[in-house]
Coordinates of C-alpha atoms in Angstrom, one line a residue:
M1 CA 152.3 -11.3 -32.0
K2 CA 153.0 -15.5 -31.7
A3 CA 151.9 -15.1 -28.0
R4 CA 148.6 -13.7 -29.3
L5 CA 148.2 -16.3 -32.2
L6 CA 149.0 -18.9 -29.3
L7 CA 146.3 -17.8 -27.2
S8 CA 143.5 -17.6 -29.7
C9 CA 144.3 -21.3 -31.1
L10 CA 144.1 -22.2 -27.4
A11 CA 140.5 -20.6 -27.1
I12 CA 139.3 -22.1 -30.1
T13 CA 140.6 -25.6 -28.8
L14 CA 138.6 -25.0 -25.7
V15 CA 135.4 -24.3 -27.3
I16 CA 135.3 -27.0 -29.5
V17 CA 136.2 -29.4 -26.6
S18 CA 133.1 -27.7 -25.0
C19 CA 131.2 -28.2 -27.6
K20 CA 132.0 -31.8 -28.1
K21 CA 131.2 -32.5 -24.4
E22 CA 127.9 -30.8 -24.6
S23 CA 126.9 -33.3 -27.5
S24 CA 127.9 -36.0 -26.0
E25 CA 126.2 -35.4 -22.6
Q26 CA 122.8 -34.2 -24.8
K27 CA 123.0 -37.4 -27.3
P28 CA 121.0 -40.6 -25.7
A29 CA 122.7 -44.0 -25.1
E30 CA 122.5 -46.4 -27.8
P31 CA 120.7 -50.0 -26.7
S32 CA 123.1 -52.2 -25.6
S33 CA 121.9 -55.1 -27.4
P34 CA 119.0 -55.9 -30.4
S35 CA 117.2 -57.5 -27.6
A36 CA 116.7 -54.2 -26.0
P37 CA 112.9 -53.2 -26.0
A38 CA 113.5 -50.0 -28.1
A39 CA 115.1 -52.0 -30.7
A40 CA 112.6 -54.8 -31.0
A41 CA 109.8 -52.1 -30.6
T42 CA 111.3 -50.6 -34.1
T43 CA 111.2 -54.0 -36.1
A44 CA 107.7 -55.1 -34.9
E45 CA 106.6 -52.9 -38.0
A46 CA 103.0 -52.7 -36.7
P47 CA 100.2 -51.6 -39.2
K48 CA 99.8 -47.9 -39.6
S49 CA 95.6 -48.5 -39.4
G50 CA 95.5 -46.7 -35.8
K51 CA 92.9 -49.3 -35.5
P52 CA 93.2 -51.3 -32.0
Q53 CA 95.9 -54.0 -32.7
V54 CA 94.4 -57.5 -31.6
L55 CA 97.2 -60.5 -31.8
V56 CA 96.2 -64.2 -32.2
A57 CA 97.6 -67.5 -31.4
N58 CA 96.1 -69.5 -34.4
Y59 CA 93.8 -69.1 -37.4
P60 CA 90.7 -70.0 -35.6
L61 CA 91.1 -67.4 -33.5
Q62 CA 91.8 -65.0 -36.4
Y63 CA 88.5 -65.8 -37.8
F64 CA 86.6 -65.7 -35.2
A65 CA 88.0 -62.1 -34.4
Q66 CA 87.5 -60.9 -37.5
R67 CA 84.1 -62.1 -37.9
I68 CA 82.8 -60.6 -35.0
A69 CA 84.9 -57.2 -35.0
G70 CA 84.5 -56.5 -38.3
D71 CA 86.2 -53.1 -39.6
A72 CA 86.5 -52.1 -35.9
V73 CA 90.2 -53.5 -34.8
E74 CA 92.9 -54.6 -37.0
V75 CA 93.6 -58.7 -36.5
R76 CA 97.1 -59.5 -36.7
F77 CA 98.1 -63.6 -36.9
L78 CA 102.3 -64.1 -37.3
A79 CA 103.0 -67.6 -37.8
P80 CA 104.1 -68.5 -40.9
K81 CA 101.5 -70.3 -43.2
D82 CA 103.8 -73.5 -43.6
G83 CA 103.8 -75.0 -40.0
D84 CA 101.4 -75.6 -37.1
P85 CA 101.0 -72.8 -35.2
A86 CA 101.1 -74.8 -32.1
F87 CA 104.9 -75.8 -32.4
W88 CA 105.8 -71.9 -33.7
Q89 CA 108.7 -70.3 -32.3
P90 CA 108.4 -66.4 -32.8
D91 CA 111.2 -64.1 -33.3
E92 CA 112.1 -61.1 -31.3
A93 CA 110.0 -58.7 -33.9
A94 CA 106.8 -61.2 -33.5
I95 CA 107.4 -61.1 -29.7
A96 CA 107.6 -57.2 -29.6
A97 CA 104.4 -57.2 -31.4
F98 CA 102.6 -59.3 -29.1
Q99 CA 103.9 -57.6 -26.3
G100 CA 102.6 -53.9 -28.0
A101 CA 99.0 -55.4 -29.0
D102 CA 96.0 -53.7 -27.2
I103 CA 94.6 -57.6 -26.4
I104 CA 96.4 -60.9 -27.6
L105 CA 93.9 -63.8 -27.8
M106 CA 95.7 -67.3 -26.8
N107 CA 94.0 -70.5 -27.2
G108 CA 94.8 -72.0 -23.9
A109 CA 95.4 -75.7 -23.7
T110 CA 99.0 -75.2 -23.7
Y111 CA 98.7 -74.3 -27.5
S112 CA 101.4 -71.6 -27.5
K113 CA 104.3 -73.3 -25.7
W114 CA 106.8 -70.2 -26.6
A115 CA 104.4 -68.0 -24.3
D116 CA 105.9 -69.7 -21.2
K117 CA 109.3 -68.5 -22.1
V118 CA 108.5 -64.8 -22.5
T119 CA 106.8 -61.8 -20.6
L120 CA 103.3 -60.8 -21.9
P121 CA 101.3 -58.2 -20.5
E122 CA 98.7 -60.2 -18.3
S123 CA 96.0 -57.5 -18.7
K124 CA 96.1 -57.9 -22.3
V125 CA 95.6 -61.7 -22.5
V126 CA 92.7 -63.8 -23.0
D127 CA 92.3 -67.2 -22.7
T128 CA 89.8 -68.4 -24.8
S129 CA 89.6 -71.6 -23.6
A130 CA 89.2 -70.8 -19.8
A131 CA 85.6 -71.6 -19.9
F132 CA 86.3 -75.4 -20.2
A133 CA 89.8 -75.4 -18.8
N134 CA 88.8 -78.0 -16.2
N135 CA 87.7 -80.4 -19.1
L136 CA 90.6 -80.4 -21.2
I137 CA 92.3 -83.6 -22.0
V138 CA 95.6 -84.7 -21.1
V139 CA 97.5 -87.1 -23.3
T140 CA 100.0 -89.4 -21.6
D141 CA 101.1 -91.9 -24.5
A142 CA 102.2 -89.7 -27.4
V143 CA 105.4 -90.4 -29.3
T144 CA 108.0 -87.7 -30.3
H145 CA 108.3 -87.4 -33.8
S146 CA 108.8 -84.6 -36.6
H147 CA 107.4 -83.2 -39.7
G148 CA 107.2 -79.7 -41.8
P149 CA 109.7 -76.8 -40.6
S150 CA 108.2 -77.4 -36.8
G151 CA 110.8 -79.6 -36.2
E152 CA 110.7 -82.6 -33.6
H153 CA 107.6 -82.5 -31.1
S154 CA 105.5 -84.6 -29.3
H155 CA 101.5 -84.7 -28.7
S156 CA 101.9 -85.5 -24.9
G157 CA 100.4 -83.1 -22.5
T158 CA 97.2 -81.2 -23.0
A159 CA 95.4 -81.8 -26.2
F160 CA 95.1 -78.3 -27.9
T161 CA 92.8 -78.6 -30.9
T162 CA 89.8 -77.5 -28.8
W163 CA 87.8 -75.8 -31.6
I164 CA 87.2 -79.1 -33.4
D165 CA 84.7 -79.9 -30.7
F166 CA 82.3 -77.3 -32.1
K167 CA 80.7 -76.5 -28.5
Q168 CA 83.9 -75.6 -27.4
A169 CA 84.5 -73.5 -30.4
S170 CA 81.5 -71.6 -29.4
L171 CA 82.7 -71.1 -26.1
Q172 CA 86.0 -69.4 -27.5
A173 CA 84.2 -67.2 -29.9
K174 CA 82.2 -65.9 -26.8
A175 CA 85.2 -65.3 -25.1
V176 CA 86.6 -63.4 -28.1
R177 CA 83.3 -61.5 -28.2
D178 CA 83.6 -60.2 -24.8
A179 CA 87.1 -59.1 -25.1
L180 CA 86.6 -57.0 -28.4
V181 CA 83.4 -55.3 -26.5
K182 CA 85.9 -54.4 -23.5
L183 CA 88.3 -53.5 -26.1
V184 CA 85.9 -51.2 -28.7
P185 CA 82.6 -50.4 -26.6
A186 CA 81.5 -48.1 -29.3
A187 CA 81.2 -51.1 -31.5
K188 CA 79.3 -53.3 -29.0
D189 CA 76.0 -53.8 -30.8
T190 CA 78.0 -54.8 -34.2
I191 CA 80.2 -57.1 -32.1
E192 CA 77.3 -58.9 -30.4
K193 CA 75.4 -59.2 -33.7
N194 CA 78.2 -60.4 -35.6
A195 CA 79.0 -63.1 -32.8
E196 CA 75.6 -64.3 -32.3
A197 CA 75.6 -65.2 -36.1
L198 CA 78.9 -67.2 -35.8
V199 CA 77.7 -69.2 -32.6
D200 CA 74.7 -70.1 -34.5
E201 CA 76.8 -71.5 -37.4
L202 CA 79.2 -73.4 -34.8
D203 CA 76.0 -74.4 -33.2
T204 CA 74.8 -76.0 -36.4
L205 CA 78.2 -78.1 -37.0
D206 CA 77.7 -79.4 -33.4
Q207 CA 73.9 -80.3 -34.2
R208 CA 75.2 -82.2 -37.6
M209 CA 78.0 -83.7 -36.0
S210 CA 75.9 -85.0 -32.9
S211 CA 73.5 -86.5 -35.1
L212 CA 75.9 -88.0 -37.4
S213 CA 77.7 -89.7 -34.0
R214 CA 74.8 -92.0 -33.8
R215 CA 75.8 -93.6 -37.0
L216 CA 79.5 -93.9 -36.0
V217 CA 79.2 -95.1 -32.1
N218 CA 80.0 -98.4 -33.1
Q219 CA 82.3 -97.7 -36.2
P220 CA 86.2 -98.4 -35.4
L221 CA 88.4 -95.5 -36.9
V222 CA 91.8 -94.4 -37.5
A223 CA 93.1 -91.1 -37.6
S224 CA 96.3 -90.2 -39.5
H225 CA 97.7 -87.8 -36.7
P226 CA 97.0 -87.8 -33.2
V227 CA 94.9 -84.0 -33.1
Y228 CA 91.2 -85.2 -33.0
H229 CA 91.0 -86.0 -29.4
Y230 CA 88.3 -83.3 -28.9
L231 CA 86.3 -84.0 -31.6
A232 CA 86.4 -88.2 -30.5
R233 CA 85.2 -87.0 -27.3
R234 CA 82.3 -84.9 -27.8
Y235 CA 80.9 -87.1 -30.8
G236 CA 81.8 -90.3 -29.6
L237 CA 84.1 -91.5 -32.1
N238 CA 86.0 -94.5 -31.5
L239 CA 89.3 -93.4 -32.6
R240 CA 92.9 -94.4 -32.8
A241 CA 95.7 -92.5 -34.2
V242 CA 98.8 -93.1 -36.4
L243 CA 101.9 -90.9 -37.0
W244 CA 101.2 -90.2 -40.8
E245 CA 101.4 -87.1 -42.8
P246 CA 99.0 -86.6 -46.0
E247 CA 102.1 -85.7 -48.4
T248 CA 104.2 -88.8 -47.4
V249 CA 103.4 -92.1 -48.6
P250 CA 103.6 -94.7 -46.0
D251 CA 106.7 -97.0 -46.1
D252 CA 106.7 -100.6 -45.0
K253 CA 107.3 -99.7 -41.1
A254 CA 104.2 -97.1 -41.3
M255 CA 102.1 -100.0 -43.0
A256 CA 103.3 -102.4 -40.5
D257 CA 102.6 -99.8 -37.6
L258 CA 98.9 -99.3 -38.9
N259 CA 98.5 -102.9 -39.1
A260 CA 99.3 -103.6 -35.5
T261 CA 96.8 -100.9 -34.4
L262 CA 94.0 -102.6 -36.7
N263 CA 94.8 -105.5 -34.8
G264 CA 91.8 -105.7 -32.5
H265 CA 90.4 -102.3 -33.8
R266 CA 89.2 -103.5 -37.4
A267 CA 88.6 -100.1 -39.0
R268 CA 87.7 -99.3 -42.5
W269 CA 88.3 -95.7 -42.5
M270 CA 91.1 -93.2 -42.0
I271 CA 90.3 -89.5 -41.1
W272 CA 93.3 -87.4 -42.6
E273 CA 94.2 -83.7 -41.7
G274 CA 94.7 -83.0 -45.3
E275 CA 93.9 -84.3 -48.8
P276 CA 96.5 -87.6 -48.5
A277 CA 98.8 -88.4 -51.5
K278 CA 97.2 -90.6 -54.3
E279 CA 99.6 -93.8 -53.6
S280 CA 98.5 -93.1 -50.0
V281 CA 95.0 -93.9 -50.6
E282 CA 96.0 -96.9 -52.8
K283 CA 97.8 -98.1 -50.3
L284 CA 95.2 -98.1 -47.9
D285 CA 92.5 -99.6 -50.4
L286 CA 94.7 -102.7 -50.7
I287 CA 93.8 -103.6 -47.0
G288 CA 89.9 -102.6 -47.2
I289 CA 90.6 -99.0 -45.6
K290 CA 88.9 -95.7 -47.4
S291 CA 90.0 -92.2 -46.6
V292 CA 88.1 -88.9 -45.5
V293 CA 89.5 -85.6 -44.7
F294 CA 88.7 -83.9 -41.6
D295 CA 91.0 -80.5 -41.6
P296 CA 91.6 -79.2 -38.2
C297 CA 92.4 -75.9 -40.0
G298 CA 95.0 -74.6 -37.3
N299 CA 96.4 -72.4 -39.9
V300 CA 95.2 -70.4 -42.9
P301 CA 93.6 -73.1 -45.4
D302 CA 94.8 -72.7 -49.2
S303 CA 91.3 -71.7 -50.3
G304 CA 87.9 -71.1 -48.2
D305 CA 87.9 -69.7 -44.4
F306 CA 87.5 -71.4 -41.3
M307 CA 83.8 -72.1 -41.9
T308 CA 83.8 -73.2 -45.0
V309 CA 86.8 -75.8 -44.0
M310 CA 84.7 -77.0 -41.2
Q311 CA 81.2 -77.3 -43.5
A312 CA 83.4 -79.6 -45.6
N313 CA 84.8 -81.7 -43.2
V314 CA 81.3 -82.2 -41.9
K315 CA 79.7 -83.1 -45.3
A316 CA 82.2 -85.2 -46.1
L317 CA 81.8 -87.6 -42.5
E318 CA 78.2 -87.4 -43.6
T319 CA 78.9 -88.7 -47.2
A320 CA 81.1 -91.3 -46.0
F321 CA 78.8 -92.4 -43.4
P322 CA 75.1 -91.9 -44.8

């Protein structure tokens, strides 16, 4: 009896061990780290619309893609609203989203510096400034500084605010159009019609700025930040820049730096990236300098959209220099 009981227990034990072994062999291996592709894919949280996914490097490209494609695609701009997308460092989930996109619209001109450190599918990447790559501006004398959540950085290297030359913006819009036609050929007619309307509006802005430039050609100007290289070149602006922020009131050192810039460059207007603090305007008024806003609109504006912001920019300059 004892022998039979012992044999039964041994048989049950062998069955259990065999089942555990079989279960272990069938179970897939766990990812070795959170950075593994499988883990990254689950954290990307892509929308469930079922539409082709278009990832963009900055807000102007988001606006162009949405204007041109309409409802044919899902356009995603992942950079946070409270910083400069040119200095954004995406996390693993954002990188996975870019890698899984159907197309990736990049600004070019070394705008997305993070892209040099990750692998993106080349067949999906569209450099929207490729048409004028030989005409980009290289900055060699920029100073390293910090502002906002982006941390310390420099504007040395290739100037990247390409779209505030409205002729270049038109070329970028056309590059977006061509990429979208390839992605959703069934929507070609709508895409081309929408792109034509957008390019017409950009060309109108270019014509207004070209007309304005004739009144500005001999007018020294100072900029609050070194982001207007293409605006100055296209429209013949005699422009020098300091390193000020709209929300920060200039201290004695900042005022001294400005006065050094004004020595031999007798500007009477400062162009700001955003609405300056009232105290800053008052300090400039005291030394005979007026303020006007030209927002590059690299990120989502607090109100309106890319086109309304650019129209307001041009209108502000037309009002300042009638």
